[in-house]
Short mmCIF file of C-alpha atoms in Angstrom, two decimals:
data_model
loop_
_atom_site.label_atom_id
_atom_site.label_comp_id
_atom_site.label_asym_id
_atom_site.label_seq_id
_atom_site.Cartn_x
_atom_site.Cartn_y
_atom_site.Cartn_z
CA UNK A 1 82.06 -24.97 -28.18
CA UNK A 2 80.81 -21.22 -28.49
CA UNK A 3 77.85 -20.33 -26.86
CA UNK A 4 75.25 -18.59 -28.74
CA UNK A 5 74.69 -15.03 -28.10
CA UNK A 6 70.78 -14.33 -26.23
CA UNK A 7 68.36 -12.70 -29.09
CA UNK A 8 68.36 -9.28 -29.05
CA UNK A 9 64.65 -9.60 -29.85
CA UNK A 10 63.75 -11.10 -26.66
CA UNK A 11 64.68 -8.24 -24.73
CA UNK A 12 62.02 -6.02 -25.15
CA UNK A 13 59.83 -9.59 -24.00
CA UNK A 14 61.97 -10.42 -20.72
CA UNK A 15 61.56 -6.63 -19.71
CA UNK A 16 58.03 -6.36 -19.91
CA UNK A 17 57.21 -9.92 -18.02
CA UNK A 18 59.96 -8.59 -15.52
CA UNK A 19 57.81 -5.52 -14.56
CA UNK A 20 54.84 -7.02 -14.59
CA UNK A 21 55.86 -9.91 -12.44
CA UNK A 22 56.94 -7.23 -9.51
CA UNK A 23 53.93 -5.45 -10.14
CA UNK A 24 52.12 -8.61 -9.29
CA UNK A 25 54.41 -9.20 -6.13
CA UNK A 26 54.14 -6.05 -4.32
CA UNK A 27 49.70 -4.92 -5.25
CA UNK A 28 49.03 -6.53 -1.96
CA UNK A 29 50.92 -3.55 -0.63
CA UNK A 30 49.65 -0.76 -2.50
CA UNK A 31 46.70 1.33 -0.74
CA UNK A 32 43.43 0.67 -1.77
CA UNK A 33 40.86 3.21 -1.53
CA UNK A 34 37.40 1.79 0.52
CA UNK A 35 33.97 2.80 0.95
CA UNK A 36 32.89 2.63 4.37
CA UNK A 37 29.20 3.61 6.15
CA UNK A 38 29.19 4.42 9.49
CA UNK A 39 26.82 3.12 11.98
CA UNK A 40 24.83 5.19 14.49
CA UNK A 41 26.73 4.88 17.72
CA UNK A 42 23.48 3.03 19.11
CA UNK A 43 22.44 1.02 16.30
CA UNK A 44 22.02 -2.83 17.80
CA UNK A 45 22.46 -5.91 15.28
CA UNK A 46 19.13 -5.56 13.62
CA UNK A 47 19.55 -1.96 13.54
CA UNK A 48 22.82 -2.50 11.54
CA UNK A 49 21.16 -5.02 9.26
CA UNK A 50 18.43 -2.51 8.25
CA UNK A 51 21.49 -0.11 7.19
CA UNK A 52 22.75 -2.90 5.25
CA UNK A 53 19.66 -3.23 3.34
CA UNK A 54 19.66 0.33 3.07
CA UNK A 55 23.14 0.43 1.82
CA UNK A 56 22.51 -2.01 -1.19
CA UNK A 57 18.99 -0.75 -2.09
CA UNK A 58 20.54 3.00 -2.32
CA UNK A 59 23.59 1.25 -5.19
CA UNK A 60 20.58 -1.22 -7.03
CA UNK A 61 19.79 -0.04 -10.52
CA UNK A 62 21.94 2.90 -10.38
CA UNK A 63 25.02 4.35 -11.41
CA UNK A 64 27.01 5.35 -8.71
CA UNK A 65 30.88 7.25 -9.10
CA UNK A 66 32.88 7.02 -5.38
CA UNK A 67 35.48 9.51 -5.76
CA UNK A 68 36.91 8.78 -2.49
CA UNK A 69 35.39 8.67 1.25
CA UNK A 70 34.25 12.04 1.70
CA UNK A 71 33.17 13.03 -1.63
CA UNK A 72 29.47 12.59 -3.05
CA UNK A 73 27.64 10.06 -4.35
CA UNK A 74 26.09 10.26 -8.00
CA UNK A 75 23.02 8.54 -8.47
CA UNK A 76 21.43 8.29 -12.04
CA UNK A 77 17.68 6.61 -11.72
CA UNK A 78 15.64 5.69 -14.99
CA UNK A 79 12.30 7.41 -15.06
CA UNK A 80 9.36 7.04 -17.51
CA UNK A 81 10.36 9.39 -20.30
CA UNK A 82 13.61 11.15 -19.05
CA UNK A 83 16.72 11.02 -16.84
CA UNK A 84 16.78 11.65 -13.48
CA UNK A 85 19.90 12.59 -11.65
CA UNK A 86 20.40 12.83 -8.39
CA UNK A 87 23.49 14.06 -6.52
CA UNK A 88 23.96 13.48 -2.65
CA UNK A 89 26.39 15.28 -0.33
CA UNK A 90 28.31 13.11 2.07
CA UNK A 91 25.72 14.26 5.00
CA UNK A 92 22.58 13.24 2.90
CA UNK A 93 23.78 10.07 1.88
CA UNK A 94 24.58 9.13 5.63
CA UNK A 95 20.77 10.10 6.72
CA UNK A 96 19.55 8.09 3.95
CA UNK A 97 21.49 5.41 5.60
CA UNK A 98 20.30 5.81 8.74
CA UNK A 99 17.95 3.30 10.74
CA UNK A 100 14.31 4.49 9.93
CA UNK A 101 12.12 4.87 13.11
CA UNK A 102 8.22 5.13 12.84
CA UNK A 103 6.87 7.77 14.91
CA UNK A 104 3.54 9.43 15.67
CA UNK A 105 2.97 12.53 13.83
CA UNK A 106 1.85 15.64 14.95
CA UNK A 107 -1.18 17.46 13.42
CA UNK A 108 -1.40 21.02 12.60
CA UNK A 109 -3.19 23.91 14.97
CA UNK A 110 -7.15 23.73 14.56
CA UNK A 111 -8.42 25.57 11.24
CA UNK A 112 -5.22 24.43 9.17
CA UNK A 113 -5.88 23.27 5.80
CA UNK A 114 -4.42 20.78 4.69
CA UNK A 115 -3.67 19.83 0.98
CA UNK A 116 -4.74 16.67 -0.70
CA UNK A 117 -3.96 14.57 -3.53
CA UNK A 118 -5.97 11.36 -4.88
CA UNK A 119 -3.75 9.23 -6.54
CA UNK A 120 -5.69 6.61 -9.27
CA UNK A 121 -4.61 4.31 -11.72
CA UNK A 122 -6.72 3.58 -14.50
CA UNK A 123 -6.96 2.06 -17.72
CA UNK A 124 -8.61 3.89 -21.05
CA UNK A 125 -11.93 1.91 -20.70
CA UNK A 126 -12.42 2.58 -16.50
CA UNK A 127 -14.59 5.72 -15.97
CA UNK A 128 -12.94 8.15 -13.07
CA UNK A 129 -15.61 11.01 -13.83
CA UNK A 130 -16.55 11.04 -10.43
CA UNK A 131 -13.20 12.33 -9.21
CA UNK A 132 -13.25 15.06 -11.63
CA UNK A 133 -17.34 15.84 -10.73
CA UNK A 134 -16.65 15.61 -7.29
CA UNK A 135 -12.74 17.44 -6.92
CA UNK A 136 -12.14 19.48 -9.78
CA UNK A 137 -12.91 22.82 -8.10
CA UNK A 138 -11.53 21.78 -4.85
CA UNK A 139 -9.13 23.85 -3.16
CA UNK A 140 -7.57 21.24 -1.15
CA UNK A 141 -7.94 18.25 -3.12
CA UNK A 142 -5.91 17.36 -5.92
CA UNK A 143 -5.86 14.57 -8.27
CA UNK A 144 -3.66 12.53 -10.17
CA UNK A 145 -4.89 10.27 -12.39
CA UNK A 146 -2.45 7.74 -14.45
CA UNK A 147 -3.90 5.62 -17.52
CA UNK A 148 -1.57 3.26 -17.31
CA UNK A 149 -2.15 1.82 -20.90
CA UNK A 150 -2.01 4.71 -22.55
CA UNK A 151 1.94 5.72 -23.23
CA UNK A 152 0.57 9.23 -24.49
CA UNK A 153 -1.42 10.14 -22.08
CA UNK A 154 -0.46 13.12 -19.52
CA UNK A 155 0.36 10.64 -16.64
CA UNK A 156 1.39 7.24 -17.02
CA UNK A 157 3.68 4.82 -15.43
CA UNK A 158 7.14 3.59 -17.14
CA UNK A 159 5.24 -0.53 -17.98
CA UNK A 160 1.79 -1.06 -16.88
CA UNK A 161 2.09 -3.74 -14.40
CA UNK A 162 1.69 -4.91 -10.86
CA UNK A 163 -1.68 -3.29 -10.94
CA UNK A 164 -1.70 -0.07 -8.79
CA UNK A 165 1.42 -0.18 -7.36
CA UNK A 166 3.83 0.76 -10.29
CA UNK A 167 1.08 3.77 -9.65
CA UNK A 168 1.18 4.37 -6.42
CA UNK A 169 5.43 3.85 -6.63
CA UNK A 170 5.74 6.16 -9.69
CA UNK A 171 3.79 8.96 -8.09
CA UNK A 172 5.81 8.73 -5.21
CA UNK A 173 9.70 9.26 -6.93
CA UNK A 174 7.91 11.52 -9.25
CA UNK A 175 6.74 13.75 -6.48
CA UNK A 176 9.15 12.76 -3.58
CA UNK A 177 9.86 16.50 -2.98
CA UNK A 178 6.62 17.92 -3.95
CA UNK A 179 4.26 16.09 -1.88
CA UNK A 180 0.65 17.22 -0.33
CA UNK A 181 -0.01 16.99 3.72
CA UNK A 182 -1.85 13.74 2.94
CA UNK A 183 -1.61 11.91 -0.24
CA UNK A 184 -4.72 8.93 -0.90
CA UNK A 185 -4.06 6.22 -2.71
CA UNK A 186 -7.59 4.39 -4.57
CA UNK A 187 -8.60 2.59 -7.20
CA UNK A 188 -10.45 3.89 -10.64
CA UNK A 189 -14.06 2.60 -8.92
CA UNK A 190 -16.30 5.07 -7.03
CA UNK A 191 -18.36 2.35 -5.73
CA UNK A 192 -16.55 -0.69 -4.47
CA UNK A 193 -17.45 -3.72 -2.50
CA UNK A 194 -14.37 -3.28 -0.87
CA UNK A 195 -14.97 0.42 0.16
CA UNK A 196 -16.70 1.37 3.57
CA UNK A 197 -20.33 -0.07 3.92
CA UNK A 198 -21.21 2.44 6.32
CA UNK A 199 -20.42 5.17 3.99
CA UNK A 200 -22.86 3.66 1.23
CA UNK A 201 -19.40 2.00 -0.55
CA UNK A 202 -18.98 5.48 -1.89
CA UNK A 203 -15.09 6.40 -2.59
CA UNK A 204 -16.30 10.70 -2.82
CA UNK A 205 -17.58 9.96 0.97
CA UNK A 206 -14.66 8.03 2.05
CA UNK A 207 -11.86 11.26 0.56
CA UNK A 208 -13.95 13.92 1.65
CA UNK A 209 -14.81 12.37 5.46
CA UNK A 210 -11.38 11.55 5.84
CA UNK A 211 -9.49 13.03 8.97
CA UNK A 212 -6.07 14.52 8.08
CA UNK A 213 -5.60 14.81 11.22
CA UNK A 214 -5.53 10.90 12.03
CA UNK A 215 -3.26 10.50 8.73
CA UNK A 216 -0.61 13.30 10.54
CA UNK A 217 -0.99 11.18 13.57
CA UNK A 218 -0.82 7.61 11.93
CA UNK A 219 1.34 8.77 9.41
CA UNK A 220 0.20 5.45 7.59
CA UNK A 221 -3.71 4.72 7.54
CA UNK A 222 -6.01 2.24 5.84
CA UNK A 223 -8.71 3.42 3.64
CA UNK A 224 -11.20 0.04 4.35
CA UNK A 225 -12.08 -0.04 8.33
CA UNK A 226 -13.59 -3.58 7.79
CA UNK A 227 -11.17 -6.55 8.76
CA UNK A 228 -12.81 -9.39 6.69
CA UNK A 229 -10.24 -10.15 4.51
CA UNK A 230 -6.65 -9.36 5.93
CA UNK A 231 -7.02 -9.48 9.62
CA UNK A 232 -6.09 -10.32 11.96
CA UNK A 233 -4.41 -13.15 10.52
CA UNK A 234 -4.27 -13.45 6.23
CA UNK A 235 -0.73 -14.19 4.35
CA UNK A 236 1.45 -16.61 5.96
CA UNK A 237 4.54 -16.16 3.70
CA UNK A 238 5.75 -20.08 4.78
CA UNK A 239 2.95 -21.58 2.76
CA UNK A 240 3.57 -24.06 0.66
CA UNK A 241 -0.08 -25.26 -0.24
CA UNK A 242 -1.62 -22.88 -3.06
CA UNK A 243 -5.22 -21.33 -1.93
CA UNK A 244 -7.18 -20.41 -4.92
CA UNK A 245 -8.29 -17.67 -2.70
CA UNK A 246 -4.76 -16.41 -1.97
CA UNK A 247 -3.09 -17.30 -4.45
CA UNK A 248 0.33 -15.03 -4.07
CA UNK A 249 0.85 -16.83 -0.47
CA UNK A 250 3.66 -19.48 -2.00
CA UNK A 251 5.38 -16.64 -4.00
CA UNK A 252 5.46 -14.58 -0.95
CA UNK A 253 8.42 -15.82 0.89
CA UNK A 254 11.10 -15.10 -1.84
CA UNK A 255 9.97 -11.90 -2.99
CA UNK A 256 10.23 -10.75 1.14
CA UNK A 257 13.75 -12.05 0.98
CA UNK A 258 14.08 -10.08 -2.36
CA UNK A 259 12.58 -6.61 -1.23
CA UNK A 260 13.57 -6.90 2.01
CA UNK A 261 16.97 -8.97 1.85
CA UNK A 262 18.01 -8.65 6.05
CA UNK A 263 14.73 -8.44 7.38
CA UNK A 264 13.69 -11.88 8.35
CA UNK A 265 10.29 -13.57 6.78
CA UNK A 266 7.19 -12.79 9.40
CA UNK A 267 4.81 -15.72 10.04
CA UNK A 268 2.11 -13.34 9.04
CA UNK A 269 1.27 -10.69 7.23
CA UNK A 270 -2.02 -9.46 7.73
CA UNK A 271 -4.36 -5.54 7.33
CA UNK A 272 -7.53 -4.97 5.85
CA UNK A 273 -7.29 -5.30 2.13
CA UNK A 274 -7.45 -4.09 -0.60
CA UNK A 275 -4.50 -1.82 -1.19
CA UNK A 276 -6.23 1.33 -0.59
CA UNK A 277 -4.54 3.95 1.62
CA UNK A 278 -3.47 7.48 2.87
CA UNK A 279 0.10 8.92 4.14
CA UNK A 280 1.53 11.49 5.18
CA UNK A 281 4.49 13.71 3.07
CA UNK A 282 6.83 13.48 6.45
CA UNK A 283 5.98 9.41 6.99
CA UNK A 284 6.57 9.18 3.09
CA UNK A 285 9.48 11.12 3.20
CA UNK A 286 10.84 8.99 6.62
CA UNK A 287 12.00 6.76 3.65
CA UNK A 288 15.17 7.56 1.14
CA UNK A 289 13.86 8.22 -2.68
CA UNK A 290 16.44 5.98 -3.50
CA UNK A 291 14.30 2.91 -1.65
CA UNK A 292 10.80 4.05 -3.62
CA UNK A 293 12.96 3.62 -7.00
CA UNK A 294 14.64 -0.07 -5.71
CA UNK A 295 11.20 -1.05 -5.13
CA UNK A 296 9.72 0.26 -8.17
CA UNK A 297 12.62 -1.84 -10.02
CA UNK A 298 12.21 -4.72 -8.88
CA UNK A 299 8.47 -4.78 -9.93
CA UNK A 300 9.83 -4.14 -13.55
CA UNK A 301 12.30 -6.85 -13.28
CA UNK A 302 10.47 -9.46 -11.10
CA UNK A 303 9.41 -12.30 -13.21
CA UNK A 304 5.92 -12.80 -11.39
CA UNK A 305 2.93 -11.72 -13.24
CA UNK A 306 1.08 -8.76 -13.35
CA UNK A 307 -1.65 -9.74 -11.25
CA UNK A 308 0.50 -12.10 -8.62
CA UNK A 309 3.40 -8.83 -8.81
CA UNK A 310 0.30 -6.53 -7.60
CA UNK A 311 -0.92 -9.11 -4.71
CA UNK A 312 2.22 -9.55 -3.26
CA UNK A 313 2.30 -5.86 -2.38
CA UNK A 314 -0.95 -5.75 -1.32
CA UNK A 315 0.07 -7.37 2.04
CA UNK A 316 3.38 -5.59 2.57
CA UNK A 317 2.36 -1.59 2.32
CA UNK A 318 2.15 -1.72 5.74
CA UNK A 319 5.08 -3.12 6.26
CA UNK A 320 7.28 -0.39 4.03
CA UNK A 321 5.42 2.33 5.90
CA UNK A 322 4.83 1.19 9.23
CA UNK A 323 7.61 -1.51 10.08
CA UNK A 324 4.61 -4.08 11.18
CA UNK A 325 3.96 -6.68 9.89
CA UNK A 326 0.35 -6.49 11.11
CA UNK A 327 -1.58 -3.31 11.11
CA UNK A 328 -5.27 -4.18 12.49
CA UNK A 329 -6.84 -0.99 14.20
CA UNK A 330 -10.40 -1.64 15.40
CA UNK A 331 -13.15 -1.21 13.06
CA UNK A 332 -14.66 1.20 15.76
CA UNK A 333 -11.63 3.48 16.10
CA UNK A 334 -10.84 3.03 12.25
CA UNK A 335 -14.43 4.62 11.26
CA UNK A 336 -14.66 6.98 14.53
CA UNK A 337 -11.21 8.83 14.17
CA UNK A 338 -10.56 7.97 10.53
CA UNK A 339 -14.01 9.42 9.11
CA UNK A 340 -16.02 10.91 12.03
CA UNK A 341 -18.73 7.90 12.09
CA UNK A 342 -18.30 6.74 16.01
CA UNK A 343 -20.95 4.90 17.56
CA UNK A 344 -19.94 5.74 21.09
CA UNK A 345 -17.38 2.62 21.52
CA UNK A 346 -16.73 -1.06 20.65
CA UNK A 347 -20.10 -2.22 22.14
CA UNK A 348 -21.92 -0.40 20.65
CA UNK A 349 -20.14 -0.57 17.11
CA UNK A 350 -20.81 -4.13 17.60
CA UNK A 351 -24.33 -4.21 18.16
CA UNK A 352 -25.02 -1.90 14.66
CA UNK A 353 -22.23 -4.60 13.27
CA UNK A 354 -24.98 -7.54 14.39
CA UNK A 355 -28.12 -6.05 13.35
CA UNK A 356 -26.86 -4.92 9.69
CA UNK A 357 -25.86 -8.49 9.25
CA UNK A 358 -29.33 -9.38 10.44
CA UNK A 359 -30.58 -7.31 7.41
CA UNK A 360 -28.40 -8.60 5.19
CA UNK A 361 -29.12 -12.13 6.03
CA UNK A 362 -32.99 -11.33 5.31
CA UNK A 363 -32.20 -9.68 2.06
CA UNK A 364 -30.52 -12.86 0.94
CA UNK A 365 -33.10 -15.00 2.26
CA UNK A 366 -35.91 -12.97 0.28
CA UNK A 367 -33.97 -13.03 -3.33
CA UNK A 368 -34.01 -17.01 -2.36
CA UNK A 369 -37.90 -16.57 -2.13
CA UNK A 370 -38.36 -15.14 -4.76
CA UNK A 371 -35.96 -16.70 -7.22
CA UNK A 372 -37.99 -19.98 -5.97
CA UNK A 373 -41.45 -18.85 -6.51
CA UNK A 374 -40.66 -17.29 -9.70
CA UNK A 375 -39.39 -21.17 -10.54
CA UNK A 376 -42.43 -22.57 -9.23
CA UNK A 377 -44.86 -20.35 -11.09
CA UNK A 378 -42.64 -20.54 -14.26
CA UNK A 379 -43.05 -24.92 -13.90
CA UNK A 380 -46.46 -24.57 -13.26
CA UNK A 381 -47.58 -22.54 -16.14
CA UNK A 382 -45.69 -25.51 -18.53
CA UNK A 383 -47.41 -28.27 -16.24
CA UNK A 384 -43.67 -29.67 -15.64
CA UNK A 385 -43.65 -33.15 -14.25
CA UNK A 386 -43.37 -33.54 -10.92
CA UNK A 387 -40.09 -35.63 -10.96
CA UNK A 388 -38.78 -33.17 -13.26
CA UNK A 389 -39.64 -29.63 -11.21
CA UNK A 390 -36.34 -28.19 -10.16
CA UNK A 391 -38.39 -27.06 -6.75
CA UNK A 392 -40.59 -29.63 -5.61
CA UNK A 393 -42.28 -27.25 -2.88
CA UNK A 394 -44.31 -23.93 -3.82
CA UNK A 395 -42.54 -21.55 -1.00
CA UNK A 396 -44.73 -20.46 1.98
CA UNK A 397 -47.12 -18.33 0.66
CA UNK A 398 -46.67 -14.36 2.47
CA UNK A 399 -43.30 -15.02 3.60
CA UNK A 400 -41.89 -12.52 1.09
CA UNK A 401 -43.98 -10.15 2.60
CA UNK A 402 -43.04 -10.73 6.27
CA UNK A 403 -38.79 -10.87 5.26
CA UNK A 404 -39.71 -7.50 3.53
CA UNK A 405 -41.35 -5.97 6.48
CA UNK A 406 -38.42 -7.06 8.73
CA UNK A 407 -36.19 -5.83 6.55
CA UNK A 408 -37.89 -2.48 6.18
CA UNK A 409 -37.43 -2.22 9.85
CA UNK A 410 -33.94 -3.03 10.12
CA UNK A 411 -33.07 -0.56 7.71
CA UNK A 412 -35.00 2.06 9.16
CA UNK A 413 -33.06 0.89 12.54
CA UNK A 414 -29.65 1.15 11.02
CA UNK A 415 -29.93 4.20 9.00
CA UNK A 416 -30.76 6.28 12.07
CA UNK A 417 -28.10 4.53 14.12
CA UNK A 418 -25.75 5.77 11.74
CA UNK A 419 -27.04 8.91 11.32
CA UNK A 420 -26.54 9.40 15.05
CA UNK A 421 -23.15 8.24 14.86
CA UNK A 422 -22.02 10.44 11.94
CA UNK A 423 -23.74 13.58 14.52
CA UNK A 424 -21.57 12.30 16.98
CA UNK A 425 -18.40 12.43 15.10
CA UNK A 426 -18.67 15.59 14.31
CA UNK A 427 -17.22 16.52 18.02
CA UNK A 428 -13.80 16.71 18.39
CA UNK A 429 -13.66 14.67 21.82
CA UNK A 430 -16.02 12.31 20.99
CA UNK A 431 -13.53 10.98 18.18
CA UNK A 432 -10.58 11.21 21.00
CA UNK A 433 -12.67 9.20 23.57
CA UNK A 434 -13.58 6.45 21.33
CA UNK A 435 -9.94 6.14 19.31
CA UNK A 436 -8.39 6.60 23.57
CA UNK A 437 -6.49 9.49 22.96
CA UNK A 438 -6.05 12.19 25.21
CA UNK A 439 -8.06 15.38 24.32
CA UNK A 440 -8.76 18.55 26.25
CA UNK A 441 -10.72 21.91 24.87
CA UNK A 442 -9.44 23.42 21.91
CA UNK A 443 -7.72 20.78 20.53
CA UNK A 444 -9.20 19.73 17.16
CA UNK A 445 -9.66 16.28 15.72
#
């Protein structure tokens, strides 16, 4: 029997699964070009993990080309309106990789003027005349005002939301290398409960009594001295239970392990609230651009809300520029170095602390009065029932008149207490006593 000759058709067939079946054998073998960061000869485990993080938030949300291990890295970041590109050398990328350490700052000599900008988000029906009334001539301070739902306005963030940090974030890749000495972060509000009482709640006293000097030195520093709410001890990112008062606590834990993948989930989070705050351009800077625009991301991607997005950060500012996870400085030191209002030390602070609260306490007890006699004169003049009279007493008769008198006195006693300790903060060592740093003559504050 004659065997039938193989089809010449099936050649071209065999050939190619031939090749491609040693191909397949011997890839193992081939080399393989790799991507490798170095780590600082002394970096520890948790060191390395923070260049970990580093490493992946530098790739997130951007294109990157790796010609090979000692050629650059091309970075292409989204902005608001246009393109942004970026192009690191070898040596760049490696210090943007680096572990970040937190150090004091170091002020400028006495008479050095340093340059300001206000940062402010707003929306089109918030009034923010007072910044313009109060720093449009200034030569120092600058301001920078985004409407952030207004798409044709000057300034305005890529998506309004997260409140004032896709604001404060924006401003800060915007600007990254044009950056003042000290750059304030506030809200649209002049007056604020959340502002310093004992500068009248007033936003123009709290920029324009701000030390610069404390900022250089800090390099990250609350705007709000008071601790009540945020310390010493507020978010507790384990929390399962919802409070209606905190009510970002529960969502907490997974967007730490989402912003800050290798950094493990504090107990507590805690500094004065309410996401008002100055830095420095060099404690700014101490951070890669590349970890301002991760950030910013994932606030445009996170599926949290606009108002829960914005309360997360609220609690974790510190944390980006500080490493702490709890930044409480006293309320004494906060208003003595921060603002030049020192009332000699903690004692003392104390006692003005006790008798404004006094003060209060008998302003709140007087609006009681009166809201009760003003009931009782109000049933009386309609003959109301007795069981139907909402108060059942007429309030002691004169008693408005002795709260008011106490009151009068109180405030007399507290306005010249911190008159005296705004006189006193205008000396250079007096502030460096109080805050227990060292000073000697000539330095400034």
């Amino acid at each position: 029997m004659t065997a039938m000759p193989f089809p010449k058709k099936w050649i071209p067939i065999l050939s190619f699964l031939t090749v491609a079946f040693v191909f397949w054998l011997f890839k193992p073998l081939l080399p393989v070009p790799t991507v490798t960061w170095e780590y600082p000869a002394q970096a520890g485990v948790g060191e390395r993990a923070r260049i970990d993080a580093g490493t992946q938030e530098v790739v997130a949300q951007q294109e990157v080309v790796v010609q090979n291990t000692s050629t650059s890295v091309k970075e292409v970041a989204q902005t608001k309106d246009t393109q942004m590109e970026v192009v690191e050398s070898e040596e760049e990328r490696q210090k943007n990789l680096r572990v970040q350490v937190f150090g004091p700052g170091t002020p400028q000599p006495v008479g050095y003027q340093y340059t300001k900008t206000l940062v402010v988000p707003r929306t089109m029906e918030e009034d923010t005349s007072w910044i313009i009334e109060n720093f449009d001539e200034s030569e120092t301070i600058k301001h920078a005002i985004y409407t952030v739902d207004d798409l044709d306005s000057e300034l305005h963030p890529p998506k309004n939301k997260g409140h004032e940090v896709m604001v404060y974030l924006s401003y800060i890749i915007d600007h990254y290398h044009n950056l003042s000495d000290v750059n304030i972060f506030m809200h649209s509000h002049r007056y604020a409960w959340h502002n310093n009482q004992l500068l009248d709640l007033d936003a123009v006293q709290m920029v324009s009594r701000l030390s610069s000097e404390r900022v250089q030195r800090e390099g990250y520093m609350n705007m709000r001295c008071s601790w009540d709410p945020g310390c010493p001890s507020w978010m507790h990112p384990g929390t399962v239970e919802e409070d209606i008062n905190k009510q970002e606590e529960t969502m907490l834990a997974k967007s730490w392990s989402e912003l800050f993948p290798l950094d493990p989930i504090p107990y507590t989070l805690a500094q004065p609230c309410c996401a008002q705050f100055a830095i420095s351009r060099d404690r700014i800077r101490s951070l890669p651009l590349a970890r301002y625009v991760y950030y910013r991301d994932w606030l445009l991607r996170t599926s949290l809300s606009d108002y829960i997005s914005g309360r997360v950060w609220e609690y974790v500012w510190q944390f980006v520029f500080t490493g702490q996870n709890i930044v409480c400085p006293k309320e004494h030191v906060c208003l003595c170095d921060g603002f030049g209002v020192c009332f000699g030390g903690e004692e003392e602070f104390n006692h003005y602390a006790q008798k404004n609260q006094e003060r209060i306490s008998l302003e709140e007890e007087l609006t009681a009065w009166n809201g009760a006699n003003d009931a009782w004169n109000a049933e009386e003049e309609r003959n109301e029932p007795e069981e139907n009279r909402i108060v059942k007493e007429a309030p002691e008769i004169g008693k408005d008149l002795e709260l008011q008198g106490r009151i009068n006195a109180l405030t007399a006693w507290c306005d010249a207490k911190k008159q005296m300790a705004k006189e006193h903060g205008d000396v250079a060592m007096n502030r460096a006593k109080e805050a227990g740093r060292p000073w000697k003559d000539g330095d400034g504050f």
